[in-house]
mmCIF file of C-alpha atoms in Angstrom:
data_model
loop_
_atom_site.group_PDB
_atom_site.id
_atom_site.type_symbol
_atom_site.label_atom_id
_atom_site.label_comp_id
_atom_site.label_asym_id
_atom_site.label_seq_id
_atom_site.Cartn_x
_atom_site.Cartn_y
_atom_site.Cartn_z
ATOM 1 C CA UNK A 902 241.184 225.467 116.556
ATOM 2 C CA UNK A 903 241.413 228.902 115.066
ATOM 3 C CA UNK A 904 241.684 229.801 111.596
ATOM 4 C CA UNK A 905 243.648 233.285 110.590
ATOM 5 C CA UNK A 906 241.771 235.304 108.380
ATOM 6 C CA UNK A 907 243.925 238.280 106.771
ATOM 7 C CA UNK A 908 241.876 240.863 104.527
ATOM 8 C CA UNK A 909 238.861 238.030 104.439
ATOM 9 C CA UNK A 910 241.697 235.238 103.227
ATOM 10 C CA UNK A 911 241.700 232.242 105.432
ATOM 11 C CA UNK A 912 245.338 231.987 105.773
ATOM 12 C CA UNK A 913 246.435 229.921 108.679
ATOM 13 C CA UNK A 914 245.397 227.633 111.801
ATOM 14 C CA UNK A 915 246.089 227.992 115.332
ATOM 15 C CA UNK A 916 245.303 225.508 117.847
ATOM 16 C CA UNK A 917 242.817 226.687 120.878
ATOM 17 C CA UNK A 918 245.901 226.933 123.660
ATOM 18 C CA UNK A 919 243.071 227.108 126.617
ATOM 19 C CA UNK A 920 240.667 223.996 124.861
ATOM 20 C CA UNK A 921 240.105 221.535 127.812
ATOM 21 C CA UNK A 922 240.408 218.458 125.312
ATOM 22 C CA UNK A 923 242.947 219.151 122.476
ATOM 23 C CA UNK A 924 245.243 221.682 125.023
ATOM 24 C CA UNK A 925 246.807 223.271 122.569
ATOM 25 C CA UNK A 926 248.146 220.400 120.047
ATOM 26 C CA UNK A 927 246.762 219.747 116.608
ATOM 27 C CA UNK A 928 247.489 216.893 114.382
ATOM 28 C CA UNK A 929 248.893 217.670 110.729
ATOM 29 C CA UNK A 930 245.515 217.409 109.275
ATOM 30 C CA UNK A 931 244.594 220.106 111.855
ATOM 31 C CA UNK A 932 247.642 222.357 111.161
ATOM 32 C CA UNK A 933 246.407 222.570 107.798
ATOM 33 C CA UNK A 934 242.717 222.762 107.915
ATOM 34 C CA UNK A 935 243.058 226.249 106.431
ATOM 35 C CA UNK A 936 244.966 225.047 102.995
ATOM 36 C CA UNK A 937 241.581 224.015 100.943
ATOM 37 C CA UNK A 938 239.541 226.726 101.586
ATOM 38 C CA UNK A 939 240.446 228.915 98.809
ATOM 39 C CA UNK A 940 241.729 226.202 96.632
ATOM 40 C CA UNK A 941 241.162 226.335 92.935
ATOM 41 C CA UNK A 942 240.282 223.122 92.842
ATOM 42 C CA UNK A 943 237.521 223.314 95.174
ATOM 43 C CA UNK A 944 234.107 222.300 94.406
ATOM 44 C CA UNK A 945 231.973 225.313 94.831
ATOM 45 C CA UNK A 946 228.472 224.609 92.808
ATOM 46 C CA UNK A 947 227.479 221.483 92.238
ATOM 47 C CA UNK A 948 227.811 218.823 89.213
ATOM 48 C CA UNK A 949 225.345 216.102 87.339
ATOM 49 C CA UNK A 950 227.351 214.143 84.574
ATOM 50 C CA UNK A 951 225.418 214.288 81.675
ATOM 51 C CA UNK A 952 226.184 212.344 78.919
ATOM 52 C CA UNK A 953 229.414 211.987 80.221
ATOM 53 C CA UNK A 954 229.940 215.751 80.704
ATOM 54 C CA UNK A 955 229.660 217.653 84.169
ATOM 55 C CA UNK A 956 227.065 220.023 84.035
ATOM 56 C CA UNK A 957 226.190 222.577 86.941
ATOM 57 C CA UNK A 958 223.129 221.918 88.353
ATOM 58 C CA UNK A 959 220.811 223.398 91.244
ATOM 59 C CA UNK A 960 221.248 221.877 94.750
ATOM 60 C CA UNK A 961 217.646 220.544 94.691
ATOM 61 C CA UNK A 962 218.015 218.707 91.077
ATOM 62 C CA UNK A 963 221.711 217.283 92.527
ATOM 63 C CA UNK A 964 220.285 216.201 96.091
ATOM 64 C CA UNK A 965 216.683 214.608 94.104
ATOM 65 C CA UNK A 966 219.210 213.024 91.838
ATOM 66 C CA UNK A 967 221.502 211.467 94.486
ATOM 67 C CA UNK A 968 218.431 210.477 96.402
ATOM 68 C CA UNK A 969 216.637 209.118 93.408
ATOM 69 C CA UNK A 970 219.542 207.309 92.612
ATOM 70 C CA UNK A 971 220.325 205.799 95.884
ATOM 71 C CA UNK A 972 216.882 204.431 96.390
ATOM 72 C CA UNK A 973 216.637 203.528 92.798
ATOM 73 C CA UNK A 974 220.229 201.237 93.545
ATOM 74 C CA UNK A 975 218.781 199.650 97.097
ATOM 75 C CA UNK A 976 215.690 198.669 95.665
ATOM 76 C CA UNK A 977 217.126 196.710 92.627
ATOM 77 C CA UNK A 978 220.034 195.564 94.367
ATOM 78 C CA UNK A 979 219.781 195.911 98.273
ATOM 79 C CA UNK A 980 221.378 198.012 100.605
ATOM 80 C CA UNK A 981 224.716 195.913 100.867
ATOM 81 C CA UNK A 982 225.218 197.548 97.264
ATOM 82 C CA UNK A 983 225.652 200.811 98.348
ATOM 83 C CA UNK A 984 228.454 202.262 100.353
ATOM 84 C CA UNK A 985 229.886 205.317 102.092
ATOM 85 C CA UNK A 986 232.744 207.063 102.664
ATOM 86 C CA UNK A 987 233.199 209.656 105.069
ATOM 87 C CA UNK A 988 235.731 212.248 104.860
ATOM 88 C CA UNK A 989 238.571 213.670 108.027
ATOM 89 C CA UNK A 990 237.234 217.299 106.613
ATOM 90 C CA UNK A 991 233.762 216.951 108.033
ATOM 91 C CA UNK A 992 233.283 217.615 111.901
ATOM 92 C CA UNK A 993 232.871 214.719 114.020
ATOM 93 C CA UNK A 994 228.993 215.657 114.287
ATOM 94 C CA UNK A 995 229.025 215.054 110.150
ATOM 95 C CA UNK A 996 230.343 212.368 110.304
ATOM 96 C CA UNK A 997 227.698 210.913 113.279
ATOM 97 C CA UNK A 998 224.857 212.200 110.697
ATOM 98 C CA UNK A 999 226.717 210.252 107.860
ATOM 99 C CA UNK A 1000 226.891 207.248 110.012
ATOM 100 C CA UNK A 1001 223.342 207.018 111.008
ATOM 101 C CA UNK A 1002 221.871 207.654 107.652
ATOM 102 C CA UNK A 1003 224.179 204.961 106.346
ATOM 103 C CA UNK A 1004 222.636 202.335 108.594
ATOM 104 C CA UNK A 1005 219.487 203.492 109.263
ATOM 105 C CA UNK A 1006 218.496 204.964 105.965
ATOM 106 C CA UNK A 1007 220.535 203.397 104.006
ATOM 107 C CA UNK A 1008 220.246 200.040 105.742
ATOM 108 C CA UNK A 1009 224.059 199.397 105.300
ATOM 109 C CA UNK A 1010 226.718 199.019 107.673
ATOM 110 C CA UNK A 1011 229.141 199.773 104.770
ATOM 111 C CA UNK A 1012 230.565 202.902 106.302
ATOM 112 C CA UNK A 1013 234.036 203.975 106.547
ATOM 113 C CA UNK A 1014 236.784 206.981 107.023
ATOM 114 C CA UNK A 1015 238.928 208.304 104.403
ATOM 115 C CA UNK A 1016 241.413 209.041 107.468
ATOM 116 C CA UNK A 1017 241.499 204.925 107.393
ATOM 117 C CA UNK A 1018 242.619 204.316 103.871
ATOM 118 C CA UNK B 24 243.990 246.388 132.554
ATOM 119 C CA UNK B 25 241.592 249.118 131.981
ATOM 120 C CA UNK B 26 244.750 251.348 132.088
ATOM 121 C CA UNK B 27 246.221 249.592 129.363
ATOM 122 C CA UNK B 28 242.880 249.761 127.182
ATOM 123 C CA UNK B 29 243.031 253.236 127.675
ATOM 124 C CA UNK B 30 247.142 253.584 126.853
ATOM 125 C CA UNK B 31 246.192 251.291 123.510
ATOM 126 C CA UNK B 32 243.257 253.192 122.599
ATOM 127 C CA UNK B 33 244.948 256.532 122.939
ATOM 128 C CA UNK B 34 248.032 255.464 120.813
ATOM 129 C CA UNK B 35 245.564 254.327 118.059
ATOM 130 C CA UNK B 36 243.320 257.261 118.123
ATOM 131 C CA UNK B 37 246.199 259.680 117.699
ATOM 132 C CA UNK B 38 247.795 257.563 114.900
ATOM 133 C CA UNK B 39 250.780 256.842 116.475
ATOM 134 C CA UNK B 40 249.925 252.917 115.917
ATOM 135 C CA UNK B 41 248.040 251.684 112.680
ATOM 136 C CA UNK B 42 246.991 248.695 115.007
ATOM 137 C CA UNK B 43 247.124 246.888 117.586
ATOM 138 C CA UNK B 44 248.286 242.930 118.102
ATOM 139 C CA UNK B 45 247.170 241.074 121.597
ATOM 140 C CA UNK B 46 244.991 238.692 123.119
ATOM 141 C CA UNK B 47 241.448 238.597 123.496
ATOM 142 C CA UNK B 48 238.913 236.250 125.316
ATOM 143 C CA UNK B 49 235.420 235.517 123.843
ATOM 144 C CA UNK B 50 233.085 233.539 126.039
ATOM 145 C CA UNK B 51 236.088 232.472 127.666
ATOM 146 C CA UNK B 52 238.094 231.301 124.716
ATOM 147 C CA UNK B 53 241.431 233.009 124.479
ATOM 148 C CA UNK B 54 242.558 234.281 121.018
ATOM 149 C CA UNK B 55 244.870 236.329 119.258
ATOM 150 C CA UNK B 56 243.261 239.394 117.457
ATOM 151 C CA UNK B 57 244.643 242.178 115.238
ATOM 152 C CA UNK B 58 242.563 245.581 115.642
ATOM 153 C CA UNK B 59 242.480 249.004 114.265
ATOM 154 C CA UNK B 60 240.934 251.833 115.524
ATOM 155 C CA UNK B 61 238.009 250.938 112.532
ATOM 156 C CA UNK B 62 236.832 247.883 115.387
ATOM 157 C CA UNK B 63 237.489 249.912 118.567
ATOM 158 C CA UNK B 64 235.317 248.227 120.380
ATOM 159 C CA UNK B 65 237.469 245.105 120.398
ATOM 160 C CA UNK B 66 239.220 246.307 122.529
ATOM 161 C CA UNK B 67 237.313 245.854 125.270
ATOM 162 C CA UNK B 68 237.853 241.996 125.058
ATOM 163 C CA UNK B 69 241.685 242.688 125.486
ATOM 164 C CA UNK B 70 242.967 240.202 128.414
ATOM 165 C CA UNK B 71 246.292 239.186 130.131
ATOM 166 C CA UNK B 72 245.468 235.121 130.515
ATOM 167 C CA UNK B 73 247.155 232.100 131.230
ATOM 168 C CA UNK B 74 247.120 230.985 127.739
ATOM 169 C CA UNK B 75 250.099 232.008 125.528
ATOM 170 C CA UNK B 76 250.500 232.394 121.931
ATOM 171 C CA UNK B 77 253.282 232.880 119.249
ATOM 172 C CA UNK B 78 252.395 236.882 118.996
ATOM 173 C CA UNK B 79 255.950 237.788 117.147
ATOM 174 C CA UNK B 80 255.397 235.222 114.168
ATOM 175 C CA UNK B 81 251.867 236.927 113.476
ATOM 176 C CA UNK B 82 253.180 239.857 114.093
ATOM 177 C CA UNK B 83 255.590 239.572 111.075
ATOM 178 C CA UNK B 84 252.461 238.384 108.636
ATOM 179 C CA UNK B 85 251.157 241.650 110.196
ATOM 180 C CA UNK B 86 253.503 243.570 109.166
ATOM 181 C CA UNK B 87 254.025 242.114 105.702
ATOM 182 C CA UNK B 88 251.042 243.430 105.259
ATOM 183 C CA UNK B 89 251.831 246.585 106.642
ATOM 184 C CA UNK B 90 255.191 247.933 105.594
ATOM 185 C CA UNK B 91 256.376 251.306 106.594
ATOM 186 C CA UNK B 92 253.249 251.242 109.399
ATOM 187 C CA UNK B 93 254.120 251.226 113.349
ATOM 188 C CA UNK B 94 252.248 248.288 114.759
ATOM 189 C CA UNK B 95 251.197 247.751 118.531
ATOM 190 C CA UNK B 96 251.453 245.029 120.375
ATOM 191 C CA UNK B 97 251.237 243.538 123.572
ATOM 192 C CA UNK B 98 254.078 241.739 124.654
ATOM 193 C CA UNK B 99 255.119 239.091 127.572
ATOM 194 C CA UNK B 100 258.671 238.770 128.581
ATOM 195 C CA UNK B 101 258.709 235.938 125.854
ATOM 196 C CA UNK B 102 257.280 237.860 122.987
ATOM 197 C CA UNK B 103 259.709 240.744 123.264
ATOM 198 C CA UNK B 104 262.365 237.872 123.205
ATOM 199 C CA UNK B 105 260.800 236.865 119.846
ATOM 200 C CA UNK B 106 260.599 240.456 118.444
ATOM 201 C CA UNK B 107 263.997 240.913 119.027
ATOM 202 C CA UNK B 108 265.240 237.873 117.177
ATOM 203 C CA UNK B 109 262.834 238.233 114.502
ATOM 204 C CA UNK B 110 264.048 242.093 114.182
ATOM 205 C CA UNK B 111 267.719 240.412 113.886
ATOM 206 C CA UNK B 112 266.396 238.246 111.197
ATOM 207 C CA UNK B 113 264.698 241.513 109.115
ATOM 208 C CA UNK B 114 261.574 239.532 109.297
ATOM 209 C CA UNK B 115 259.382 242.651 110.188
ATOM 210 C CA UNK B 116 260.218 244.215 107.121
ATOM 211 C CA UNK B 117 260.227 248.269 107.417
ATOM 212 C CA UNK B 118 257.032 247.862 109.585
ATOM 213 C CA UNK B 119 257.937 249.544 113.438
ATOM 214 C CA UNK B 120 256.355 247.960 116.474
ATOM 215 C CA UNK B 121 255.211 249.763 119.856
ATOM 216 C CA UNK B 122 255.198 246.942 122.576
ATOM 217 C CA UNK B 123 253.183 247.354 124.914
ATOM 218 C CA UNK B 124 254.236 245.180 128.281
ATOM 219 C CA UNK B 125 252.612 242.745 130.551
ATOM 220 C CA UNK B 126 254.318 240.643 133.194
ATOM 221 C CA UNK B 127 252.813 237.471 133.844
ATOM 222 C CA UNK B 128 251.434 236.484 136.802
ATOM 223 C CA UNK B 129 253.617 234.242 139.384
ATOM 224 C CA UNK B 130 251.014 231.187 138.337
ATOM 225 C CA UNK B 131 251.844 231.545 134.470
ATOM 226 C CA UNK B 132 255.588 231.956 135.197
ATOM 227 C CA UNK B 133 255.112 228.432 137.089
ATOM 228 C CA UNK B 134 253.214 226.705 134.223
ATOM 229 C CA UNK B 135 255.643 228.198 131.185
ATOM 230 C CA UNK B 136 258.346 227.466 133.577
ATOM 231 C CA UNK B 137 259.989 231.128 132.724
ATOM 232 C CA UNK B 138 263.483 232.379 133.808
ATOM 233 C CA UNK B 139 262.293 235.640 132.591
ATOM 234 C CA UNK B 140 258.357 235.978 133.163
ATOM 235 C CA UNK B 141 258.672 239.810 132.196
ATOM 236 C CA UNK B 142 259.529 242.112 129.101
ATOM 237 C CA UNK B 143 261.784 245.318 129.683
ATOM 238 C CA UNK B 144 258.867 247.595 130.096
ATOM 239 C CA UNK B 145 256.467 246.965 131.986
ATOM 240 C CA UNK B 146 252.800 248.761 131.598
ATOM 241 C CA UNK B 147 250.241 245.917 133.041
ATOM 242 C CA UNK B 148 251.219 243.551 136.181
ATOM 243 C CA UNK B 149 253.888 242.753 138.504
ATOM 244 C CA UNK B 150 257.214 241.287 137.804
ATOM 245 C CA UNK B 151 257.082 237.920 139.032
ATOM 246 C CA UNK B 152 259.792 235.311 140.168
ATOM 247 C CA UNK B 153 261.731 233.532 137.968
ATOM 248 C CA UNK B 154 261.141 230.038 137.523
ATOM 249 C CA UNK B 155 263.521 227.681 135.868
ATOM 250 C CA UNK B 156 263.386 224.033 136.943
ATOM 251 C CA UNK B 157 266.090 222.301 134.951
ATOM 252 C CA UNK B 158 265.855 218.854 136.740
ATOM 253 C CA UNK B 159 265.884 217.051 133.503
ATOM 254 C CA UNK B 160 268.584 218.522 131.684
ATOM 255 C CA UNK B 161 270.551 218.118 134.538
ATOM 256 C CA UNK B 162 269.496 214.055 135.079
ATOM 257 C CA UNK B 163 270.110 213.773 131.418
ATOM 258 C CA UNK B 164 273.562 215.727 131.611
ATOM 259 C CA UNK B 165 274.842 213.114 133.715
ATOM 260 C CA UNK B 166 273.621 210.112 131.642
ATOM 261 C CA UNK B 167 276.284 208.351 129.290
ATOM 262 C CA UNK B 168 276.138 209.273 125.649
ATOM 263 C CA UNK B 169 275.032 205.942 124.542
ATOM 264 C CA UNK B 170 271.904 206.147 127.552
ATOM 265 C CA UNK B 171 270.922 209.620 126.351
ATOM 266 C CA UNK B 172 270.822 208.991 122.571
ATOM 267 C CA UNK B 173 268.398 205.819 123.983
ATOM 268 C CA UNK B 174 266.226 208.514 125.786
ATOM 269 C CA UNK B 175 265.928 211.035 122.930
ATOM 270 C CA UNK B 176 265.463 208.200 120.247
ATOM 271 C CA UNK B 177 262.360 206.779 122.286
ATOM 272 C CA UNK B 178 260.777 210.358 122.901
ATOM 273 C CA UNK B 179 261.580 210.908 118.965
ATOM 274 C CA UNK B 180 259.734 207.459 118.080
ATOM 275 C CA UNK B 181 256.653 208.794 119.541
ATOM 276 C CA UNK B 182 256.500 211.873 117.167
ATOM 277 C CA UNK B 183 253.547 212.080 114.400
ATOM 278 C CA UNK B 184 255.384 214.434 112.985
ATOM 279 C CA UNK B 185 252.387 217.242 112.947
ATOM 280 C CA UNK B 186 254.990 219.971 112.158
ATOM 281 C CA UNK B 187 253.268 221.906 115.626
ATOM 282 C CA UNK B 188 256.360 222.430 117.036
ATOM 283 C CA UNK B 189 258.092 224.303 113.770
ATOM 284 C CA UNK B 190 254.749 226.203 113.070
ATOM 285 C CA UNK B 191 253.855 227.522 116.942
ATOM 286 C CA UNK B 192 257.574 228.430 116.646
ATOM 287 C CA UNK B 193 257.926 232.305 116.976
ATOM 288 C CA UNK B 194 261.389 232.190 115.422
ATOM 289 C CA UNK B 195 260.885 229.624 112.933
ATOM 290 C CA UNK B 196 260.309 232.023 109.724
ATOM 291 C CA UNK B 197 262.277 230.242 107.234
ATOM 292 C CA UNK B 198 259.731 230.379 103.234
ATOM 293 C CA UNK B 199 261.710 227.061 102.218
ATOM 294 C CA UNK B 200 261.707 224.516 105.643
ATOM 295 C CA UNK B 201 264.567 221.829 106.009
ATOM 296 C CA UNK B 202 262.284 219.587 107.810
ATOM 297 C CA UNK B 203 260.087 219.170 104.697
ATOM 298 C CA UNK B 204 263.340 218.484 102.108
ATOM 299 C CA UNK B 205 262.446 215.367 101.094
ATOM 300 C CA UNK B 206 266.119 214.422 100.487
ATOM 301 C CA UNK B 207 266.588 215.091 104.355
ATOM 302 C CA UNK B 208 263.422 213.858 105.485
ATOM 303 C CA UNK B 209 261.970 210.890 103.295
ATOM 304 C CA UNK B 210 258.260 211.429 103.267
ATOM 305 C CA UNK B 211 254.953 209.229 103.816
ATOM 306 C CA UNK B 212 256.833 207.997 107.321
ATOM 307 C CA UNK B 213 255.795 208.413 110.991
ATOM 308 C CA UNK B 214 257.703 208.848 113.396
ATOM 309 C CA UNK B 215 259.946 211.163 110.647
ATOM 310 C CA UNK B 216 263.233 209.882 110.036
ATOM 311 C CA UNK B 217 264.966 209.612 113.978
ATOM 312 C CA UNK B 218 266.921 211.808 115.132
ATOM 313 C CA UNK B 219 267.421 213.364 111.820
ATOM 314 C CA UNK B 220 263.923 215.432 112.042
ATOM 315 C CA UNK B 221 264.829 216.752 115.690
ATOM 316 C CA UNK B 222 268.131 217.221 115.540
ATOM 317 C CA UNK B 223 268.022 219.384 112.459
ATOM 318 C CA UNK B 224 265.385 221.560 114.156
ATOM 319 C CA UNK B 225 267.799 221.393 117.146
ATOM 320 C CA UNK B 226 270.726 222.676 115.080
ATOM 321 C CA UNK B 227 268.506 225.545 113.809
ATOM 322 C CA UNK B 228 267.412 226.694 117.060
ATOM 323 C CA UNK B 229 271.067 226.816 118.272
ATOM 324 C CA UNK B 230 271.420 230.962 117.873
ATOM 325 C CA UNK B 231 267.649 231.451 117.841
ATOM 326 C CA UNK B 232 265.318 229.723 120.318
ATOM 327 C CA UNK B 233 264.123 232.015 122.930
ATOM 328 C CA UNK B 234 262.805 229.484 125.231
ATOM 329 C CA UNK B 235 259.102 230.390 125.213
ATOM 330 C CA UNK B 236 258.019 226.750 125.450
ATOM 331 C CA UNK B 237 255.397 226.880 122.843
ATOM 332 C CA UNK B 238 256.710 223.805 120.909
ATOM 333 C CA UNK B 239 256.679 221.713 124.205
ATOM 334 C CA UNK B 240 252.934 223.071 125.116
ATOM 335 C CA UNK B 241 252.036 222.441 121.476
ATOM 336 C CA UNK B 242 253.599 218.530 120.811
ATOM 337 C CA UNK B 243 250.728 216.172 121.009
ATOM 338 C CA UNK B 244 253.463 213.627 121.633
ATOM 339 C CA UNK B 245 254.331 215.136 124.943
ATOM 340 C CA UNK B 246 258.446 215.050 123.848
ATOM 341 C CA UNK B 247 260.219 217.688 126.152
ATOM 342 C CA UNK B 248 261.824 219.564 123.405
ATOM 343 C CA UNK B 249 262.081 222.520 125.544
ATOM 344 C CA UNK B 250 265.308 220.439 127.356
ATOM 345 C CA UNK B 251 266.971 220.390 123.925
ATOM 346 C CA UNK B 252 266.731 223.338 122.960
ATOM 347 C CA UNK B 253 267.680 224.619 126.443
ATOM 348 C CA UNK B 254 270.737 222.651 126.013
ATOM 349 C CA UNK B 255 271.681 224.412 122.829
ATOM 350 C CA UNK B 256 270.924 227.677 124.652
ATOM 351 C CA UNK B 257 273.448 226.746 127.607
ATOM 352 C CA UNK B 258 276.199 225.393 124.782
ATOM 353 C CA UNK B 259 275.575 228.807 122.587
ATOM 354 C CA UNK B 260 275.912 230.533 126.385
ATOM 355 C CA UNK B 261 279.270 228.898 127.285
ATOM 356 C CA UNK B 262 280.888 228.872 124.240
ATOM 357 C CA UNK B 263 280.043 232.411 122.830
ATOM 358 C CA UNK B 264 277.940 234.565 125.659
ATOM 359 C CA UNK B 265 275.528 234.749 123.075
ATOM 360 C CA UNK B 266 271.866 234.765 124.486
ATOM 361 C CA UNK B 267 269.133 234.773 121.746
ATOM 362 C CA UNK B 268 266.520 237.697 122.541
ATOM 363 C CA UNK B 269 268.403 239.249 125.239
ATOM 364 C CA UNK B 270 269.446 242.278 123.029
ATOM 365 C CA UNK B 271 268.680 243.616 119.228
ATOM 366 C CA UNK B 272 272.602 244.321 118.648
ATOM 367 C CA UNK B 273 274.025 240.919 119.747
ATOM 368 C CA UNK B 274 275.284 239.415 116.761
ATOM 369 C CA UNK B 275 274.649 235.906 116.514
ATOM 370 C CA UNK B 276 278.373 233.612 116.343
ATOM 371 C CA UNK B 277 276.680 231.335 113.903
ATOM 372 C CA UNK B 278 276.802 234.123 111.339
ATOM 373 C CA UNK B 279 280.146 235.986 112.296
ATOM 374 C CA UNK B 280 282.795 233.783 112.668
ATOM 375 C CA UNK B 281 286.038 235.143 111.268
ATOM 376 C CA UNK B 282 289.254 232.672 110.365
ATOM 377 C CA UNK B 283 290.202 230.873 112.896
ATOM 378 C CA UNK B 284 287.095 230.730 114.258
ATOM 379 C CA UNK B 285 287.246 233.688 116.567
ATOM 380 C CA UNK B 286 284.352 236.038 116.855
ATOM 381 C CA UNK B 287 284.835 239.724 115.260
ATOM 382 C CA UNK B 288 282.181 241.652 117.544
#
């Protein structure tokens, strides 16, 4: 797909008319790939709750923490205790990584699709 | 199409177009792309293909943008269709447009399936044949009511209702869209409510489609809207000679009906 960009503003899709797989269709999901990219509500830096309050953080303290935290959670409790959900944003190839370190770091085969809620 | 490179490039270095609307390919991917004569080199990817897209709706974001400015753009016999409707509907603003013309190649007119594979004026390729196969608007013409509400309401049951046929549409410009009233069109529900969803589209298309094809090429559902809206083109043909992009002075019947129903123009 394409995405229109007016005056560096993301501002619409197009589907890729001459793509041999997709031949010009999109699903709605598709059509509207370009609507979150400048929303408001978008997550842009990212968040630890401390103390109940989110507080911006640097990406290595949030990825040790989530790491930490995940290892901390399969040690105690196992790896059935954890699961993940995957999200119809992410490319398919996202979504492959997400899979395998699920399972194979993970050790779960709790994985699913938000696109299957 | 180095000649028409060179006709683009002159009419943007002598300011007689702020920029310039076509298609591009990039490693063999085929794009729109907006240019001014800031990204010159751009130009150079300028290409005629097979591929087709709705030029005249991003043409009028274009000129939103750009009011009062005279825009180029390269235009297929189904673009300067488009223009013309959308200049009917004021939806290019005070921008001005310099079309530049490219007939499509006997191959494309096939595909599309084009009556009119050609704009007016013609400054890259050769006029090719017509093409207009109409085999099943004519099988479905002969059907009984009842057996040709059957066929539309199983082609409408297979609709995920992805909106691609209303946004690909180059004359579907409405800020506020019918299909997404929610008093119309109940949300949360796939296929959309049947026929409600198409029909309404159908009705709106009746003075406007400019049979392009897009939303047919588009529908990931494969339903041949093209043969409905062609059928609203043939009624709005019999009953009023009125021909959506043939000409920027046709009024459309929809929108001048004196009393009594008979037209003024």
């Amino acid at each position: 797909m394409y995405l229109e960009v007016m005056d560096g503003k993301v501002t619409g899709t197009l589907p890729s008319m001459n793509h041999p797989i997709s031949e010009g269709s999109l699903c709605i999901k598709g059509w509207n790939a370009h609507e979150p990219v400048h929303s408001q509500k978008r997550l842009t830096k990212p968040l630890i709750r401390k103390d109940g309050v989110l507080t911006e953080a640097s990406w290595d303290e949030a990825i040790s923490n989530v790491a930490g935290e995940l290892a901390r959670i399969r040690d105690q409790y196992g790896p059935n205790s954890l699961a993940v959900l995957t999200s119809a944003k992410c490319t398919n190839e996202e979504n492959y990584l997400l899979m395998k370190l699920t399972r194979a770091v993970l050790g779960t085969n709790n994985i699913d699709h938000c696109a299957r809620l | 199409m180095e000649e028409l490179k060179k006709k683009v490039k002159q009419a943007l270095e002598e300011g007689k177009i702020h920029g310039f609307l076509g298609l591009k390919a990039d490693e063999g991917d085929i794009s729109p792309f907006f240019m001014t004569k800031d990204n010159i080199a751009e130009l150079e990817k300028l290409t005629a293909p097979d591929g087709r897209y709705s030029l005249g709706k991003i043409l009028s974001r274009i000129a939103a943008q750009n009011p009062g400015k005279a825009i180029g753009v390269m235009v297929r016999g189904c673009d300067e269709r488009a223009i013309i409707e959308l200049t009917k509907a004021s939806q290019l603003g005070t921008a001005s447009t310099v079309q530049f013309g490219v007939a499509c190649t006997p191959q494309t007119a096939e595909k599309c399936n084009c009556p009119q594979p050609y704009p007016s004026t013609i400054d890259f390729g050769e006029k090719a044949k017509s093409v207009n196969h109409g085999e099943l608007l004519t099988k479905l013409e002969q059907m009984s009511v009842e057996d040709r509400l059957a066929y539309w309401m199983a082609q409408f049951d297979k609709c995920i209702k992805c909106y691609g046929c209303r946004n690909i549409c180059p004359v579907c410009y409405c800020q506020e869209c019918t299909l997404e009233d929610k008093n119309l069109v109940p949300g949360g529900i796939v296929p959309p409510a049947t026929p409600v969803f198409h029909f309404i589209k159908a009705m709106h298309m009746a003075d406007r489609c400019i049979d392009c094809g897009l939303c047919e090429a588009t529908c990931p559902s494969n339903i041949p809207l093209r043969t409905i809206y062609r059928h609203m083109r043939k009624v709005m043909q019999e009953l009023f000679d009125y021909v959506p992009g043939r000409a920027a002075d046709d009024k459309s019947p929809l929108g001048t009906l004196e009393e009594g129903g008979r037209l003024i123009h």
